[in-house]
Amino acid sequence: MGLSQSFNADLTFHTDFAQVEADQEVVNLSRFSLFFPEKRQFFTESAGIFDYGQATGATGGPGLLTLFYSRRIGLRDGQEVPILAGARVTGRAGHTTVGAMNIETDAATATGTGAPLPRANYTIARVKRDIFSRSSIGAMVLNRTGGGLANNGTAGVDGVFTFGKHLDVMALGARTFTPDRPGRDWAGAMKAKWTSDRFETGVGYLDIAEKFNAEMGFVPRTDIRNVTGQAAWTPRPKWRGVRQLRFNIDTSYYENHAGRKESAGTGYDFTLTQQSSASLGVSLDTHYDYLDEDWLTSGGRIALGGYRWNTLRLRYSSNQARRVYGSLTAEDGGYYNGDKRSYQAEFSFLPLETLLVENFYRRNRVVLPVTGAYTTNVLSTRISYSFTPALFLKSFVQYNDQTRTASANVLLWFIYRPGSDLYVVYNQGWETDAPGPQNLRTRGRSIAVKLTYWLSR
């Protein structure tokens, strides 16, 4: 609802996210947590106001220092936690943008262990002020109480400064407050990037202390110093059918605060983009990773120590704007003291203006000298059909042989009046001990009906 011409308030009670599509199944072959995008509408609306710490490396990405990651609210260890109520206020006054949010989650019981998950409260406040022509400075404060854990708070300041047409500089600093983790609880980052149509280059520095504990953020690594660098040449040759070439190199180096090298890598990449927007690329990546203890992976154990390996990657992508789209990526190289070969394919087609079919497949083949070889496969198909502009049907089916699970999510969405919706959602999961549909066993199913109604003045 509108508080004024510049400020809006959003309220939610006993929030249900039944219509939200399941996450894409993935196999994590790294030692660190994966970043999954937010899909819940209450959190995606006005999400840009709460951005902080994004793209802290020289090459962008979700970054290693994201103070607010909304999936920490209402989700815990992969389990959904009920949201009792929430409120959000966002707006702009002159050159200042403001956002504030408070969410209360209900008590729950952990699936599997049966452990209690007490109520928790989450507060986020963000302010950002535009300065000069295209620069800004800002601050963010976050606080979590309850949840059966010690209270946790985070505070940070950031700034983005643009100089001329080509140079952007970002800097930020943050500190966390956790009673049982005092000292060495700070983090900071700086990044500079120069971009033009033919050249680009960037450098970045990230420092996260050992006890930095941003529980409402996404910070997969602590006790690190990270230096990054990137440079690219992007000429536009007058070759028939060719729009642009891209020669890129990026490098990253990590060490802990004791000065020990933790990991490093350099990527060499060449991409050719055609006038049709199709692209062809080849890259070579070098890797180094140090394990300070034995690592038990999904397919075996890798002993502590330092490891070096290389990966060669080939990829092709057609024009996504056409009725038929496809992409293929093939990788071959090492994996710690073993080898890894991966393939990824995407294929989508639009046989009718109202029907879209999307398919995804990822295969990994890992060979380790002690524990042997293992293979992982992930498949998914999404089918979307519009009966009318107000009636929409979507199904999303996935299979992951690493977790030996399959799932189906079917959504019927009817917009019966502007701003008012009817959702009918069916979910079913299966387990399997062996490949093939004949081995599937139902592990759960549910159906939900959700009605929303827009109250207008």
GROMACS .gro file of C-alpha atoms in nm:
model
  457
    1MET     CA    1   0.000   0.000   0.000
    2GLY     CA    2   0.114   0.352  -0.067
    3LEU     CA    3   0.215   0.561   0.235
    4SER     CA    4   0.286   0.857   0.008
    5GLN     CA    5   0.382   0.922  -0.351
    6SER     CA    6   0.738   0.814  -0.269
    7PHE     CA    7   0.701   0.544  -0.001
    8ASN     CA    8   0.527   0.206  -0.007
    9ALA     CA    9   0.452  -0.043   0.269
   10ASP     CA   10   0.402  -0.418   0.225
   11LEU     CA   11   0.257  -0.643   0.495
   12THR     CA   12   0.241  -1.021   0.505
   13PHE     CA   13   0.078  -1.259   0.755
   14HIS     CA   14   0.121  -1.637   0.779
   15THR     CA   15   0.292  -1.612   0.444
   16ASP     CA   16   0.252  -1.907   0.211
   17PHE     CA   17   0.492  -1.960  -0.080
   18ALA     CA   18   0.319  -2.263  -0.229
   19GLN     CA   19   0.334  -2.117  -0.581
   20VAL     CA   20   0.715  -2.074  -0.574
   21GLU     CA   21   0.897  -2.311  -0.808
   22ALA     CA   22   1.149  -2.556  -0.662
   23ASP     CA   23   1.521  -2.482  -0.691
   24GLN     CA   24   1.714  -2.625  -0.982
   25GLU     CA   25   1.884  -2.949  -0.874
   26VAL     CA   26   2.264  -2.923  -0.875
   27VAL     CA   27   2.560  -3.138  -0.772
   28ASN     CA   28   2.812  -2.947  -0.561
   29LEU     CA   29   3.167  -3.068  -0.628
   30SER     CA   30   3.329  -2.780  -0.440
   31ARG     CA   31   3.405  -2.742  -0.069
   32PHE     CA   32   3.182  -2.438  -0.026
   33SER     CA   33   2.813  -2.355  -0.018
   34LEU     CA   34   2.631  -2.280  -0.342
   35PHE     CA   35   2.438  -1.958  -0.404
   36PHE     CA   36   2.071  -2.014  -0.495
   37PRO     CA   37   1.867  -1.717  -0.620
   38GLU     CA   38   1.565  -1.594  -0.428
   39LYS     CA   39   1.229  -1.684  -0.588
   40ARG     CA   40   0.976  -1.583  -0.321
   41GLN     CA   41   0.781  -1.279  -0.438
   42PHE     CA   42   0.776  -1.091  -0.107
   43PHE     CA   43   1.157  -1.091  -0.105
   44THR     CA   44   1.216  -1.034  -0.477
   45GLU     CA   45   1.003  -0.719  -0.481
   46SER     CA   46   1.226  -0.415  -0.420
   47ALA     CA   47   1.521  -0.651  -0.365
   48GLY     CA   48   1.763  -0.412  -0.533
   49ILE     CA   49   1.724  -0.163  -0.249
   50PHE     CA   50   1.880  -0.413  -0.008
   51ASP     CA   51   2.175  -0.508  -0.231
   52TYR     CA   52   2.506  -0.476  -0.052
   53GLY     CA   53   2.837  -0.642  -0.113
   54GLN     CA   54   2.740  -0.775  -0.454
   55ALA     CA   55   3.016  -0.848  -0.704
   56THR     CA   56   3.303  -0.801  -0.459
   57GLY     CA   57   3.546  -0.974  -0.693
   58ALA     CA   58   3.694  -0.814  -1.001
   59THR     CA   59   3.481  -1.033  -1.227
   60GLY     CA   60   3.143  -0.990  -1.056
   61GLY     CA   61   2.912  -1.272  -0.947
   62PRO     CA   62   2.715  -1.297  -0.622
   63GLY     CA   63   3.033  -1.212  -0.436
   64LEU     CA   64   3.190  -1.359  -0.125
   65LEU     CA   65   3.062  -1.079   0.102
   66THR     CA   66   2.686  -1.044   0.070
   67LEU     CA   67   2.547  -0.908   0.398
   68PHE     CA   68   2.179  -0.976   0.324
   69TYR     CA   69   2.077  -1.306   0.168
   70SER     CA   70   1.699  -1.328   0.202
   71ARG     CA   71   1.696  -1.708   0.182
   72ARG     CA   72   1.827  -1.710   0.540
   73ILE     CA   73   1.473  -1.608   0.641
   74GLY     CA   74   1.207  -1.879   0.641
   75LEU     CA   75   1.458  -2.146   0.538
   76ARG     CA   76   1.693  -2.328   0.773
   77ASP     CA   77   1.922  -2.616   0.672
   78GLY     CA   78   1.710  -2.663   0.360
   79GLN     CA   79   1.386  -2.683   0.558
   80GLU     CA   80   1.101  -2.435   0.527
   81VAL     CA   81   1.022  -2.245   0.849
   82PRO     CA   82   0.678  -2.076   0.872
   83ILE     CA   83   0.669  -1.697   0.852
   84LEU     CA   84   0.424  -1.551   1.102
   85ALA     CA   85   0.430  -1.192   0.982
   86GLY     CA   86   0.642  -0.939   0.804
   87ALA     CA   87   0.650  -0.574   0.708
   88ARG     CA   88   0.856  -0.380   0.457
   89VAL     CA   89   0.881  -0.007   0.386
   90THR     CA   90   1.068   0.122   0.083
   91GLY     CA   91   1.088   0.458  -0.082
   92ARG     CA   92   1.288   0.753  -0.198
   93ALA     CA   93   1.313   1.108  -0.066
   94GLY     CA   94   1.513   1.335  -0.290
   95HIS     CA   95   1.852   1.174  -0.345
   96THR     CA   96   1.809   0.921  -0.062
   97THR     CA   97   1.671   0.567  -0.098
   98VAL     CA   98   1.547   0.391   0.216
   99GLY     CA   99   1.442   0.033   0.287
  100ALA     CA  100   1.344  -0.141   0.611
  101MET     CA  101   1.210  -0.489   0.676
  102ASN     CA  102   1.108  -0.693   0.980
  103ILE     CA  103   1.015  -1.062   0.966
  104GLU     CA  104   0.900  -1.295   1.246
  105THR     CA  105   0.930  -1.672   1.187
  106ASP     CA  106   0.736  -1.930   1.385
  107ALA     CA  107   0.869  -2.221   1.588
  108ALA     CA  108   0.919  -2.547   1.399
  109THR     CA  109   1.068  -2.893   1.434
  110ALA     CA  110   1.374  -2.997   1.236
  111THR     CA  111   1.299  -3.272   0.988
  112GLY     CA  112   1.494  -3.588   1.061
  113THR     CA  113   1.647  -3.489   1.396
  114GLY     CA  114   1.328  -3.367   1.561
  115ALA     CA  115   1.520  -3.079   1.720
  116PRO     CA  116   1.312  -2.771   1.807
  117LEU     CA  117   1.358  -2.455   1.601
  118PRO     CA  118   1.237  -2.164   1.819
  119ARG     CA  119   1.085  -1.842   1.692
  120ALA     CA  120   1.320  -1.588   1.538
  121ASN     CA  121   1.301  -1.222   1.439
  122TYR     CA  122   1.492  -1.060   1.153
  123THR     CA  123   1.541  -0.687   1.099
  124ILE     CA  124   1.707  -0.518   0.802
  125ALA     CA  125   1.755  -0.144   0.746
  126ARG     CA  126   1.922   0.007   0.441
  127VAL     CA  127   1.989   0.366   0.337
  128LYS     CA  128   2.167   0.485   0.024
  129ARG     CA  129   2.227   0.840  -0.095
  130ASP     CA  130   2.314   0.941  -0.450
  131ILE     CA  131   2.606   1.181  -0.476
  132PHE     CA  132   2.752   1.359  -0.776
  133SER     CA  133   2.610   1.232  -1.105
  134ARG     CA  134   2.635   0.851  -1.084
  135SER     CA  135   2.782   0.768  -0.743
  136SER     CA  136   2.635   0.668  -0.409
  137ILE     CA  137   2.720   0.600  -0.046
  138GLY     CA  138   2.517   0.391   0.194
  139ALA     CA  139   2.485   0.189   0.512
  140MET     CA  140   2.310  -0.128   0.621
  141VAL     CA  141   2.220  -0.274   0.961
  142LEU     CA  142   2.091  -0.628   1.019
  143ASN     CA  143   1.987  -0.808   1.336
  144ARG     CA  144   1.859  -1.156   1.420
  145THR     CA  145   1.723  -1.256   1.760
  146GLY     CA  146   1.589  -1.590   1.881
  147GLY     CA  147   1.594  -1.905   1.676
  148GLY     CA  148   1.768  -2.093   1.956
  149LEU     CA  149   2.096  -1.922   1.872
  150ALA     CA  150   2.294  -1.634   2.015
  151ASN     CA  151   2.178  -1.296   1.887
  152ASN     CA  152   2.361  -1.182   1.577
  153GLY     CA  153   2.401  -0.838   1.424
  154THR     CA  154   2.582  -0.690   1.125
  155ALA     CA  155   2.658  -0.332   1.029
  156GLY     CA  156   2.827  -0.206   0.715
  157VAL     CA  157   2.895   0.097   0.499
  158ASP     CA  158   2.956   0.100   0.125
  159GLY     CA  159   3.015   0.333  -0.165
  160VAL     CA  160   3.012   0.315  -0.543
  161PHE     CA  161   3.193   0.592  -0.730
  162THR     CA  162   3.189   0.654  -1.105
  163PHE     CA  163   3.461   0.861  -1.267
  164GLY     CA  164   3.390   0.968  -1.623
  165LYS     CA  165   3.248   0.716  -1.868
  166HIS     CA  166   3.472   0.419  -1.798
  167LEU     CA  167   3.594   0.390  -1.437
  168ASP     CA  168   3.392   0.249  -1.145
  169VAL     CA  169   3.526   0.206  -0.791
  170MET     CA  170   3.350   0.021  -0.509
  171ALA     CA  171   3.449   0.004  -0.142
  172LEU     CA  172   3.278  -0.143   0.161
  173GLY     CA  173   3.342  -0.233   0.522
  174ALA     CA  174   3.140  -0.437   0.770
  175ARG     CA  175   3.149  -0.579   1.120
  176THR     CA  176   2.943  -0.849   1.291
  177PHE     CA  177   2.831  -0.868   1.653
  178THR     CA  178   2.792  -1.214   1.809
  179PRO     CA  179   2.829  -1.247   2.189
  180ASP     CA  180   3.010  -1.582   2.180
  181ARG     CA  181   3.245  -1.483   1.894
  182PRO     CA  182   3.424  -1.162   1.998
  183GLY     CA  183   3.723  -1.013   1.816
  184ARG     CA  184   3.839  -1.040   1.454
  185ASP     CA  185   3.483  -0.990   1.331
  186TRP     CA  186   3.538  -0.740   1.049
  187ALA     CA  187   3.543  -0.755   0.670
  188GLY     CA  188   3.619  -0.515   0.387
  189ALA     CA  189   3.651  -0.504   0.011
  190MET     CA  190   3.757  -0.271  -0.269
  191LYS     CA  191   3.713  -0.306  -0.644
  192ALA     CA  192   3.802  -0.090  -0.941
  193LYS     CA  193   3.692  -0.161  -1.298
  194TRP     CA  194   3.761   0.024  -1.623
  195THR     CA  195   3.535  -0.060  -1.918
  196SER     CA  196   3.507   0.047  -2.280
  197ASP     CA  197   3.381  -0.113  -2.598
  198ARG     CA  198   3.725  -0.255  -2.681
  199PHE     CA  199   3.899  -0.303  -2.346
  200GLU     CA  200   3.817  -0.373  -1.984
  201THR     CA  201   4.027  -0.439  -1.677
  202GLY     CA  202   3.963  -0.470  -1.307
  203VAL     CA  203   4.129  -0.541  -0.975
  204GLY     CA  204   3.977  -0.633  -0.643
  205TYR     CA  205   4.075  -0.697  -0.283
  206LEU     CA  206   3.866  -0.876  -0.021
  207ASP     CA  207   3.953  -0.932   0.346
  208ILE     CA  208   3.727  -1.136   0.577
  209ALA     CA  209   3.840  -1.201   0.933
  210GLU     CA  210   3.825  -1.538   1.102
  211LYS     CA  211   3.525  -1.464   1.326
  212PHE     CA  212   3.321  -1.254   1.082
  213ASN     CA  213   2.975  -1.406   1.125
  214ALA     CA  214   2.709  -1.254   0.897
  215GLU     CA  215   2.435  -1.507   0.970
  216MET     CA  216   2.181  -1.322   0.752
  217GLY     CA  217   2.421  -1.301   0.460
  218PHE     CA  218   2.606  -1.522   0.216
  219VAL     CA  219   2.971  -1.550   0.321
  220PRO     CA  220   3.099  -1.897   0.225
  221ARG     CA  221   3.461  -1.832   0.330
  222THR     CA  222   3.615  -1.656   0.629
  223ASP     CA  223   3.975  -1.601   0.745
  224ILE     CA  224   4.081  -1.505   0.392
  225ARG     CA  225   4.259  -1.237   0.197
  226ASN     CA  226   4.160  -1.248  -0.169
  227VAL     CA  227   4.322  -1.057  -0.456
  228THR     CA  228   4.160  -1.067  -0.800
  229GLY     CA  229   4.249  -0.927  -1.139
  230GLN     CA  230   4.090  -0.931  -1.480
  231ALA     CA  231   4.163  -0.795  -1.827
  232ALA     CA  232   3.985  -0.835  -2.160
  233TRP     CA  233   4.026  -0.723  -2.519
  234THR     CA  234   3.700  -0.716  -2.716
  235PRO     CA  235   3.767  -0.617  -3.078
  236ARG     CA  236   3.499  -0.601  -3.349
  237PRO     CA  237   3.668  -0.733  -3.665
  238LYS     CA  238   3.505  -0.673  -4.000
  239TRP     CA  239   3.457  -1.044  -4.060
  240ARG     CA  240   3.145  -1.174  -4.223
  241GLY     CA  241   2.898  -1.303  -3.966
  242VAL     CA  242   3.115  -1.204  -3.666
  243ARG     CA  243   3.001  -0.935  -3.422
  244GLN     CA  244   3.275  -0.940  -3.161
  245LEU     CA  245   3.570  -1.135  -3.023
  246ARG     CA  246   3.662  -1.151  -2.657
  247PHE     CA  247   4.003  -1.244  -2.518
  248ASN     CA  248   3.983  -1.256  -2.138
  249ILE     CA  249   4.215  -1.344  -1.852
  250ASP     CA  250   4.120  -1.341  -1.486
  251THR     CA  251   4.311  -1.452  -1.180
  252SER     CA  252   4.236  -1.498  -0.812
  253TYR     CA  253   4.458  -1.566  -0.510
  254TYR     CA  254   4.351  -1.660  -0.155
  255GLU     CA  255   4.554  -1.680   0.163
  256ASN     CA  256   4.458  -1.693   0.528
  257HIS     CA  257   4.562  -1.435   0.785
  258ALA     CA  258   4.858  -1.650   0.887
  259GLY     CA  259   4.991  -1.607   0.532
  260ARG     CA  260   4.927  -1.963   0.411
  261LYS     CA  261   4.816  -1.998   0.049
  262GLU     CA  262   4.463  -2.140   0.047
  263SER     CA  263   4.364  -2.146  -0.319
  264ALA     CA  264   4.438  -1.977  -0.649
  265GLY     CA  265   4.335  -1.991  -1.011
  266THR     CA  266   4.377  -1.827  -1.349
  267GLY     CA  267   4.138  -1.848  -1.640
  268TYR     CA  268   4.221  -1.788  -2.007
  269ASP     CA  269   3.911  -1.749  -2.222
  270PHE     CA  270   3.829  -1.680  -2.588
  271THR     CA  271   3.473  -1.615  -2.709
  272LEU     CA  272   3.346  -1.550  -3.061
  273THR     CA  273   3.002  -1.391  -3.087
  274GLN     CA  274   2.823  -1.406  -3.421
  275GLN     CA  275   2.590  -1.145  -3.566
  276SER     CA  276   2.309  -1.391  -3.493
  277SER     CA  277   2.401  -1.370  -3.119
  278ALA     CA  278   2.522  -1.730  -3.120
  279SER     CA  279   2.857  -1.774  -2.946
  280LEU     CA  280   3.144  -2.021  -2.939
  281GLY     CA  281   3.407  -2.027  -2.665
  282VAL     CA  282   3.710  -2.212  -2.536
  283SER     CA  283   3.883  -2.164  -2.201
  284LEU     CA  284   4.167  -2.307  -1.995
  285ASP     CA  285   4.154  -2.276  -1.616
  286THR     CA  286   4.436  -2.347  -1.372
  287HIS     CA  287   4.349  -2.440  -1.013
  288TYR     CA  288   4.521  -2.472  -0.678
  289ASP     CA  289   4.346  -2.571  -0.355
  290TYR     CA  290   4.485  -2.653  -0.012
  291LEU     CA  291   4.299  -2.891   0.220
  292ASP     CA  292   4.391  -2.849   0.586
  293GLU     CA  293   4.215  -3.177   0.667
  294ASP     CA  294   4.086  -3.481   0.480
  295TRP     CA  295   3.779  -3.396   0.273
  296LEU     CA  296   3.501  -3.653   0.247
  297THR     CA  297   3.332  -3.589  -0.088
  298SER     CA  298   3.016  -3.755  -0.217
  299GLY     CA  299   3.233  -4.008  -0.402
  300GLY     CA  300   3.528  -4.065  -0.171
  301ARG     CA  301   3.796  -3.914   0.050
  302ILE     CA  302   4.067  -3.669  -0.059
  303ALA     CA  303   4.367  -3.645   0.174
  304LEU     CA  304   4.485  -3.316   0.320
  305GLY     CA  305   4.750  -3.124   0.128
  306GLY     CA  306   4.789  -2.892  -0.170
  307TYR     CA  307   4.661  -2.986  -0.517
  308ARG     CA  308   4.708  -2.838  -0.865
  309TRP     CA  309   4.512  -2.920  -1.180
  310ASN     CA  310   4.388  -2.773  -1.508
  311THR     CA  311   4.050  -2.773  -1.683
  312LEU     CA  312   3.980  -2.730  -2.056
  313ARG     CA  313   3.630  -2.610  -2.147
  314LEU     CA  314   3.447  -2.584  -2.480
  315ARG     CA  315   3.105  -2.423  -2.510
  316TYR     CA  316   2.849  -2.324  -2.771
  317SER     CA  317   2.527  -2.126  -2.734
  318SER     CA  318   2.272  -2.039  -3.001
  319ASN     CA  319   2.051  -1.729  -3.015
  320GLN     CA  320   1.817  -1.736  -2.713
  321ALA     CA  321   1.565  -1.511  -2.890
  322ARG     CA  322   1.479  -1.778  -3.148
  323ARG     CA  323   1.210  -2.044  -3.121
  324VAL     CA  324   1.472  -2.317  -3.087
  325TYR     CA  325   1.762  -2.256  -2.849
  326GLY     CA  326   2.045  -2.481  -2.737
  327SER     CA  327   2.374  -2.466  -2.553
  328LEU     CA  328   2.642  -2.726  -2.488
  329THR     CA  329   2.942  -2.716  -2.254
  330ALA     CA  330   3.210  -2.984  -2.227
  331GLU     CA  331   3.488  -2.985  -1.966
  332ASP     CA  332   3.786  -3.216  -1.923
  333GLY     CA  333   4.070  -3.196  -1.675
  334GLY     CA  334   4.190  -3.273  -1.328
  335TYR     CA  335   4.013  -3.271  -0.994
  336TYR     CA  336   4.247  -3.259  -0.694
  337ASN     CA  337   4.449  -3.585  -0.726
  338GLY     CA  338   4.208  -3.731  -0.982
  339ASP     CA  339   4.026  -3.642  -1.302
  340LYS     CA  340   3.688  -3.494  -1.389
  341ARG     CA  341   3.490  -3.480  -1.712
  342SER     CA  342   3.164  -3.285  -1.730
  343TYR     CA  343   2.895  -3.218  -1.987
  344GLN     CA  344   2.607  -2.973  -1.969
  345ALA     CA  345   2.332  -2.928  -2.226
  346GLU     CA  346   2.031  -2.697  -2.243
  347PHE     CA  347   1.763  -2.719  -2.508
  348SER     CA  348   1.441  -2.522  -2.534
  349PHE     CA  349   1.186  -2.473  -2.807
  350LEU     CA  350   0.870  -2.273  -2.861
  351PRO     CA  351   0.647  -2.479  -3.092
  352LEU     CA  352   0.354  -2.244  -3.026
  353GLU     CA  353   0.332  -1.887  -2.905
  354THR     CA  354   0.167  -2.026  -2.592
  355LEU     CA  355   0.389  -2.332  -2.530
  356LEU     CA  356   0.750  -2.338  -2.409
  357VAL     CA  357   0.952  -2.654  -2.337
  358GLU     CA  358   1.288  -2.625  -2.157
  359ASN     CA  359   1.529  -2.913  -2.091
  360PHE     CA  360   1.851  -2.927  -1.886
  361TYR     CA  361   2.109  -3.205  -1.838
  362ARG     CA  362   2.436  -3.209  -1.642
  363ARG     CA  363   2.674  -3.507  -1.612
  364ASN     CA  364   2.994  -3.534  -1.408
  365ARG     CA  365   3.240  -3.822  -1.421
  366VAL     CA  366   3.498  -3.811  -1.140
  367VAL     CA  367   3.789  -4.053  -1.103
  368LEU     CA  368   3.986  -4.059  -0.776
  369PRO     CA  369   4.293  -4.283  -0.732
  370VAL     CA  370   4.197  -4.429  -0.394
  371THR     CA  371   3.818  -4.453  -0.394
  372GLY     CA  372   3.766  -4.508  -0.767
  373ALA     CA  373   3.519  -4.346  -1.005
  374TYR     CA  374   3.168  -4.213  -0.967
  375THR     CA  375   2.918  -4.042  -1.197
  376THR     CA  376   2.644  -3.789  -1.126
  377ASN     CA  377   2.352  -3.695  -1.349
  378VAL     CA  378   2.095  -3.417  -1.313
  379LEU     CA  379   1.801  -3.383  -1.552
  380SER     CA  380   1.510  -3.141  -1.556
  381THR     CA  381   1.223  -3.047  -1.785
  382ARG     CA  382   1.001  -2.742  -1.755
  383ILE     CA  383   0.683  -2.710  -1.966
  384SER     CA  384   0.489  -2.382  -1.965
  385TYR     CA  385   0.155  -2.329  -2.138
  386SER     CA  386  -0.072  -2.023  -2.151
  387PHE     CA  387  -0.436  -2.104  -2.216
  388THR     CA  388  -0.517  -1.732  -2.208
  389PRO     CA  389  -0.329  -1.425  -2.083
  390ALA     CA  390  -0.497  -1.490  -1.746
  391LEU     CA  391  -0.467  -1.871  -1.722
  392PHE     CA  392  -0.125  -2.035  -1.704
  393LEU     CA  393  -0.002  -2.394  -1.645
  394LYS     CA  394   0.356  -2.494  -1.563
  395SER     CA  395   0.520  -2.825  -1.473
  396PHE     CA  396   0.878  -2.873  -1.352
  397VAL     CA  397   1.019  -3.227  -1.326
  398GLN     CA  398   1.369  -3.307  -1.197
  399TYR     CA  399   1.591  -3.609  -1.133
  400ASN     CA  400   1.918  -3.623  -0.938
  401ASP     CA  401   2.094  -3.959  -0.920
  402GLN     CA  402   2.342  -3.839  -0.656
  403THR     CA  403   2.064  -3.789  -0.401
  404ARG     CA  404   1.858  -4.066  -0.568
  405THR     CA  405   1.553  -3.844  -0.580
  406ALA     CA  406   1.305  -3.714  -0.834
  407SER     CA  407   1.040  -3.446  -0.799
  408ALA     CA  408   0.751  -3.289  -0.985
  409ASN     CA  409   0.604  -2.943  -0.931
  410VAL     CA  410   0.283  -2.847  -1.116
  411LEU     CA  411   0.130  -2.500  -1.095
  412LEU     CA  412  -0.204  -2.377  -1.230
  413TRP     CA  413  -0.224  -1.997  -1.207
  414PHE     CA  414  -0.543  -1.802  -1.276
  415ILE     CA  415  -0.554  -1.420  -1.262
  416TYR     CA  416  -0.927  -1.373  -1.203
  417ARG     CA  417  -0.894  -0.995  -1.172
  418PRO     CA  418  -0.599  -0.753  -1.188
  419GLY     CA  419  -0.381  -0.806  -0.881
  420SER     CA  420  -0.584  -1.106  -0.761
  421ASP     CA  421  -0.475  -1.464  -0.823
  422LEU     CA  422  -0.575  -1.825  -0.772
  423TYR     CA  423  -0.297  -2.083  -0.744
  424VAL     CA  424  -0.336  -2.460  -0.746
  425VAL     CA  425  -0.006  -2.637  -0.674
  426TYR     CA  426   0.073  -3.009  -0.679
  427ASN     CA  427   0.407  -3.145  -0.556
  428GLN     CA  428   0.531  -3.502  -0.549
  429GLY     CA  429   0.868  -3.654  -0.464
  430TRP     CA  430   1.019  -3.994  -0.528
  431GLU     CA  431   1.318  -4.194  -0.405
  432THR     CA  432   1.509  -4.453  -0.602
  433ASP     CA  433   1.796  -4.694  -0.533
  434ALA     CA  434   1.866  -4.762  -0.899
  435PRO     CA  435   1.826  -4.582  -1.232
  436GLY     CA  436   1.501  -4.612  -1.419
  437PRO     CA  437   1.138  -4.506  -1.358
  438GLN     CA  438   1.044  -4.858  -1.248
  439ASN     CA  439   1.250  -4.810  -0.930
  440LEU     CA  440   1.080  -4.489  -0.814
  441ARG     CA  441   0.906  -4.494  -0.475
  442THR     CA  442   0.682  -4.210  -0.363
  443ARG     CA  443   0.829  -4.019  -0.068
  444GLY     CA  444   0.560  -3.754  -0.037
  445ARG     CA  445   0.293  -3.560  -0.219
  446SER     CA  446   0.091  -3.248  -0.150
  447ILE     CA  447  -0.168  -3.024  -0.308
  448ALA     CA  448  -0.225  -2.662  -0.212
  449VAL     CA  449  -0.480  -2.400  -0.314
  450LYS     CA  450  -0.396  -2.033  -0.259
  451LEU     CA  451  -0.621  -1.734  -0.323
  452THR     CA  452  -0.503  -1.373  -0.323
  453TYR     CA  453  -0.728  -1.070  -0.337
  454TRP     CA  454  -0.622  -0.713  -0.411
  455LEU     CA  455  -0.786  -0.457  -0.184
  456SER     CA  456  -0.809  -0.123  -0.361
  457ARG     CA  457  -0.921   0.207  -0.218
   0.00000   0.00000   0.00000
